[in-house]
Coordinates of C-alpha atoms and ligand atoms in Angstrom, one line a residue:
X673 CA 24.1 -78.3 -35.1
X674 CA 24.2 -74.9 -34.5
X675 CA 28.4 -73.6 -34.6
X676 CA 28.4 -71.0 -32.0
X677 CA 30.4 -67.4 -32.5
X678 CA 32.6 -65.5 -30.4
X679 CA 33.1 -61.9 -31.2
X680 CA 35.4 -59.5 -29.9
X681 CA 34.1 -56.1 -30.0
X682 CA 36.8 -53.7 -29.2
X683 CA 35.1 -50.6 -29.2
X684 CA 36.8 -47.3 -29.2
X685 CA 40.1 -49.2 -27.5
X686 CA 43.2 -49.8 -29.4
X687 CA 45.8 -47.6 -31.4
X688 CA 47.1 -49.2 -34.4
X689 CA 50.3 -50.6 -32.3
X690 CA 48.0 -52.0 -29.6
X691 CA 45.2 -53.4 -32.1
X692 CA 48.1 -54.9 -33.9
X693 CA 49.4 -56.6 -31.0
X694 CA 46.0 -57.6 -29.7
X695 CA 45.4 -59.2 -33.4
X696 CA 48.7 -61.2 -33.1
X697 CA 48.0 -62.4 -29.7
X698 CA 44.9 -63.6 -30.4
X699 CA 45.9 -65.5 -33.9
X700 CA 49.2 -66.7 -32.3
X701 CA 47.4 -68.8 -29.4
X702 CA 44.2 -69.5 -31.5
X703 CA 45.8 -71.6 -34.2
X704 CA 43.0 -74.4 -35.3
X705 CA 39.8 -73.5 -34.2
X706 CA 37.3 -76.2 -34.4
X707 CA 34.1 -76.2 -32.9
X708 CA 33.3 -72.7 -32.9
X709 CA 33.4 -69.1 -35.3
X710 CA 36.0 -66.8 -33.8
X711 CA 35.9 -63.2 -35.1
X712 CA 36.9 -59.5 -34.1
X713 CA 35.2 -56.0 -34.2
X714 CA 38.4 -53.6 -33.9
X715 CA 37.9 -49.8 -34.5
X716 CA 37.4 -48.3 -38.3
X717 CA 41.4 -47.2 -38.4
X718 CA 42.5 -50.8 -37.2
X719 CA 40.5 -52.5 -39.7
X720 CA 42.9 -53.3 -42.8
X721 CA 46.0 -53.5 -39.8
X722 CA 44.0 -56.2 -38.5
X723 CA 43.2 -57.8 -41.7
X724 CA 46.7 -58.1 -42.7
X725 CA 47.4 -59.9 -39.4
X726 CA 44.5 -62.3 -39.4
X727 CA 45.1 -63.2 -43.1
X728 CA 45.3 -66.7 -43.9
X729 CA 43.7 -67.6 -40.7
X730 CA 40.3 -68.4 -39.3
X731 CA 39.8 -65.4 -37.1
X732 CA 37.7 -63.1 -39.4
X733 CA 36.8 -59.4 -39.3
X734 CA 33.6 -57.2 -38.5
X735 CA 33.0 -54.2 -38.2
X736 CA 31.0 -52.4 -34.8
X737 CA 28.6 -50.3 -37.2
X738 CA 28.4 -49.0 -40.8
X739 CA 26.0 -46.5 -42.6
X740 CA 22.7 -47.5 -44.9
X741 CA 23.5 -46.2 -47.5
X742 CA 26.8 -47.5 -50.4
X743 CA 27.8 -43.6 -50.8
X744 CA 27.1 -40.1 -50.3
X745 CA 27.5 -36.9 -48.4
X746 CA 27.4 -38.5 -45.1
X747 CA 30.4 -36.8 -43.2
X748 CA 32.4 -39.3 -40.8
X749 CA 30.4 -42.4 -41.9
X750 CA 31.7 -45.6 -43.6
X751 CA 29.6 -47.6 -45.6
X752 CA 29.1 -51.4 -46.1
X753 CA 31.0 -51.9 -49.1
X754 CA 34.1 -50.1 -47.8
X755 CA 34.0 -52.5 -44.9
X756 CA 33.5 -55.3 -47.5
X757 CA 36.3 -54.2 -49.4
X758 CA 38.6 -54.1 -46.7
X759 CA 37.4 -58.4 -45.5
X760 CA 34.8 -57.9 -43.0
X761 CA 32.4 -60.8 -42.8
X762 CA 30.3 -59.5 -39.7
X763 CA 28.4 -55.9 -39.0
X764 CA 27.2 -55.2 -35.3
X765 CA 24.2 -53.5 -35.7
X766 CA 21.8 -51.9 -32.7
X767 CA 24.7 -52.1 -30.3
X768 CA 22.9 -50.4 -27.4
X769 CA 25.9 -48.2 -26.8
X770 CA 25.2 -46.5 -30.2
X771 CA 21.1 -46.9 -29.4
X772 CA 21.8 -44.6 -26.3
X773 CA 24.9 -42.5 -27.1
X774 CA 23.9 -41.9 -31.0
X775 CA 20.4 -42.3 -30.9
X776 CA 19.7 -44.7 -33.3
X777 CA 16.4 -45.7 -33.6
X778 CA 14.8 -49.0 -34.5
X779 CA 14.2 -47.8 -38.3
X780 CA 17.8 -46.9 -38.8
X781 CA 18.8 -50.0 -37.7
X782 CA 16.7 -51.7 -40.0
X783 CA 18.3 -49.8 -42.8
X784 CA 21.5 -51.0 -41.4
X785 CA 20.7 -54.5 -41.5
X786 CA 19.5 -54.9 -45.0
X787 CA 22.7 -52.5 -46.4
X788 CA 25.0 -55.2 -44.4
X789 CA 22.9 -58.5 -45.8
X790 CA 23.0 -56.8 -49.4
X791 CA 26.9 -56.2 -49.4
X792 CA 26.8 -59.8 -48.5
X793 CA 27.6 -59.8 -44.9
X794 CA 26.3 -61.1 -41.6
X795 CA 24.8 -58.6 -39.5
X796 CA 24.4 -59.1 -35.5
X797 CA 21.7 -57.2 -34.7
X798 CA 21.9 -56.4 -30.6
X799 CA 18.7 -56.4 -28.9
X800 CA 18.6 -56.2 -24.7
X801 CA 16.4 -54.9 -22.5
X802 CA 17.7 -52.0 -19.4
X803 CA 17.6 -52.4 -16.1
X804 CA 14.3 -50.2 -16.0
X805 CA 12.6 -52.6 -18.0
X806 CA 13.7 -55.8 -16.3
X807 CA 12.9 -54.4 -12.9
X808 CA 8.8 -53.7 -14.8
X809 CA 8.3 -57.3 -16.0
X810 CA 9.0 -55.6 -19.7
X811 CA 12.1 -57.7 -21.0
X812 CA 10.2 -59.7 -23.4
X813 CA 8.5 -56.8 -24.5
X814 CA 11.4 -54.9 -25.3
X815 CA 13.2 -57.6 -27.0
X816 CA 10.1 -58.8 -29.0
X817 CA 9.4 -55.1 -29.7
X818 CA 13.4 -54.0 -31.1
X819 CA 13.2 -58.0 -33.2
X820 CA 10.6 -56.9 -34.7
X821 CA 11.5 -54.1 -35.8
X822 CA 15.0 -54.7 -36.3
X823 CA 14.0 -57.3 -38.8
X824 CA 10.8 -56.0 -40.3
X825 CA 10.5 -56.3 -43.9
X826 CA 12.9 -59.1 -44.0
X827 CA 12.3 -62.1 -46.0
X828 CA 12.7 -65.9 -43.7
X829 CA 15.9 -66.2 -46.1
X830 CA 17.2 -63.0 -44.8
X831 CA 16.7 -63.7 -40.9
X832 CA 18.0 -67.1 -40.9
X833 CA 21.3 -65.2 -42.6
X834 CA 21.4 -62.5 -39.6
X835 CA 23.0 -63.5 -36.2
X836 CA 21.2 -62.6 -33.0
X837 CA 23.1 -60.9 -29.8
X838 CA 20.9 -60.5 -26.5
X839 CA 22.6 -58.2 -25.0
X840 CA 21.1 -56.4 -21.3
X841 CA 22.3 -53.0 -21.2
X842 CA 22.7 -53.7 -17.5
X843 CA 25.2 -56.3 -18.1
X844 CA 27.1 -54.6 -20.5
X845 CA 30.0 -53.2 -19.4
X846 CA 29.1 -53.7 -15.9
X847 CA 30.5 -56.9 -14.4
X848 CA 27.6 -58.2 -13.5
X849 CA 26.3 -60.7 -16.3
X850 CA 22.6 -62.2 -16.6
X851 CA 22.7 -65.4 -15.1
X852 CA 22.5 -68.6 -16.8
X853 CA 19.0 -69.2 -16.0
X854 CA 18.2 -65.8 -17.3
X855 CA 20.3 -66.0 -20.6
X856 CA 19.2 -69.1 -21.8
X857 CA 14.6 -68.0 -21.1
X858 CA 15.7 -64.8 -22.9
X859 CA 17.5 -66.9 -25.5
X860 CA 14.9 -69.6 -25.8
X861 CA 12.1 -66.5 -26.5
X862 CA 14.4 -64.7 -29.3
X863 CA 14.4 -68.5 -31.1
X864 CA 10.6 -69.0 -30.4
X865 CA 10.0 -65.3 -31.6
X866 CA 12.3 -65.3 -34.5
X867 CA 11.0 -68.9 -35.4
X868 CA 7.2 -66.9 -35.8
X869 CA 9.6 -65.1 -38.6
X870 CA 11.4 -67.4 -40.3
X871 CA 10.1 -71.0 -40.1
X872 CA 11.2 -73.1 -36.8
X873 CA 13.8 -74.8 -38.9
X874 CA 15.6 -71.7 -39.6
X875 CA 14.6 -70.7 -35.8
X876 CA 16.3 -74.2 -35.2
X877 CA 19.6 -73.0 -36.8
X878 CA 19.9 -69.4 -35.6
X879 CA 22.7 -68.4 -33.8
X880 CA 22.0 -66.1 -31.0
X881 CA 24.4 -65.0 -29.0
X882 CA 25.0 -63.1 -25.3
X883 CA 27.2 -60.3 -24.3
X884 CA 27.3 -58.4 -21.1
X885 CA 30.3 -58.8 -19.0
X886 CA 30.8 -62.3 -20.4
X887 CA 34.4 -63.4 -18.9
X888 CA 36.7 -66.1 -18.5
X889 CA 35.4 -67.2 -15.3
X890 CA 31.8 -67.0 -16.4
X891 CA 32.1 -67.8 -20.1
X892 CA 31.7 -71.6 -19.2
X893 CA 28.3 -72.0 -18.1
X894 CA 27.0 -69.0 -19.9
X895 CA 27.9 -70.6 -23.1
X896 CA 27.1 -73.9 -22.0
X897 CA 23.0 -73.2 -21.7
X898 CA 20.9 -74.7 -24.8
X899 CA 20.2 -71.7 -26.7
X900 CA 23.1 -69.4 -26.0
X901 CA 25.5 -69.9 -28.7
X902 CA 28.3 -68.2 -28.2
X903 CA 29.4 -64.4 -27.0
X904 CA 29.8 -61.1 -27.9
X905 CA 32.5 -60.0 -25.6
X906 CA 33.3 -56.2 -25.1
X907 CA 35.9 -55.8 -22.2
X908 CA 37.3 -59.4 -21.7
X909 CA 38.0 -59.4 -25.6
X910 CA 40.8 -56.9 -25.4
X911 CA 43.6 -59.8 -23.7
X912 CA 44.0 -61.9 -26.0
X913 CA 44.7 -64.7 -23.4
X914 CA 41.1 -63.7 -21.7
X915 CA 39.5 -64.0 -25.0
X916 CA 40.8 -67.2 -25.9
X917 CA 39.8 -68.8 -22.6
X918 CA 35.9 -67.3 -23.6
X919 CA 36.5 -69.2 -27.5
X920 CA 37.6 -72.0 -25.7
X921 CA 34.4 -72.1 -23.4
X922 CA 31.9 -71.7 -26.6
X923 CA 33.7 -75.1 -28.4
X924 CA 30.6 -77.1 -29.3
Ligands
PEP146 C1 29.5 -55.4 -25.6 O1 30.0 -54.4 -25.9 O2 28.7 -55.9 -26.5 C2 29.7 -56.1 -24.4 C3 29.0 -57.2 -24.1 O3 30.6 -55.5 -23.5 P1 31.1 -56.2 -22.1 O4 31.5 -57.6 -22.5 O5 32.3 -55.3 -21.7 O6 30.0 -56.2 -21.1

């Protein structure tokens, strides 16, 4: 059985007294988790704050991006083993908020991936299709056409170790999520694509999960559909109690 994973991306939100807080909040009412991977994506500068806070427990830390490369002259970056170093399990990768606002390309987020797998953690590579392309007909194509190249190159070892996040950039950030029905046929076609990849055992074992404008009101039968397994949650992950109600709706 697949155990679903709830991430908490905080974004750019949260000084080092609020992230601090936000950490304690959620580790003080999250005490046993069982049933379900909880984890956290707080800015760069709250990253070792955080992993002070969370020590000991099993909330772990990711990271919302990192360079392809260990080292260099790459001004304002951080690379995987820094984030390594400092405890985080999980990279986001292909977040479309970095795809539009940084214009990072499929390629780059390639590179991303495989530096993340080779410092030996768990990218989430974000795929999701805009409202542009839903309203054509093209949301397969888009998806099928960022998986592929998101993963290309990858050995069927390597993908089963990657999480999956369908994200719509319409639903992100919005407050208007993809419907059940919606989540779970884009869900099903990431495993059935992936599975072409990998083997349709490892397809079998996957975890892909869904963000945009996941809440606690809607967490429940989002997370309940066959193939969604679990969130990433932007907005709804920065009070605590609201996250917690969203790691309580993924428990398998
Ligand atoms: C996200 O940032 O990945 C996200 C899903 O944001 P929100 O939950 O705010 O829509």
């Amino acid at each position: 059985m697949r155990a679903p994973l709830v991430i908490g991306n905080w974004k750019m939100h949260g000084t080092l007294v609020e992230a601090r807080a936000l950490a304690a909040g959620i580790r003080d009412g999250l005490k046993r988790p069982r049933g379900v991977q909880v984890a956290v994506c707080p800015p760069f500068t709250a990253l070792a704050a955080v992993s002070e806070i969370l020590a000991g427990t099993p909330i772990q830390l990711g990271a919302q991006t990192c360079h392809h490369e260990a080292a260099g002259a790459h001004t304002g970056e951080i690379s995987p083993p820094m984030l390594a170093e400092l405890g985080c399990r999980w990279v986001l990768v292909g977040h479309s908020e970095r795809r539009k606002e940084i214009g990072e390309s499929d390629e780059l987020i390639n590179r991303k991936l495989r530096a993340v797998l080779a410092n030996g953690m768990t990218p989430v590579l974000c795929v999701g299709e805009t409202s542009d392309e839903r309203r054509q007909g093209l949301t397969f194509t888009t998806v099928e056409g960022q998986l592929r190249a998101g993963l290309a190159g990858l050995g069927a070892d390597e993908i089963a170790k990657t999480i999956l996040a369908y994200e719509p950039v319409w639903a992100i950030g919005t407050g208007v999520n993809a419907t059940p029905q919606q989540a779970q046929d884009a869900h099903a076609f990431v495993r059935k694509r992936v599975g072409q990849l990998c083997g349709e055992a490892a397809a079998k074992a996957l975890v892909i999960q869904y963000g945009g404008s996941v809440k606690a009101d809607n967490a429940a039968t989002l997370l309940g559909q066959p193939d969604v397994d679990g969130a990433l949650v932007g907005g709804a992950s920065l009070k605590a109690d609201d996250f917690l109600a969203i790691v309580r709706a993924g428990i398998r």
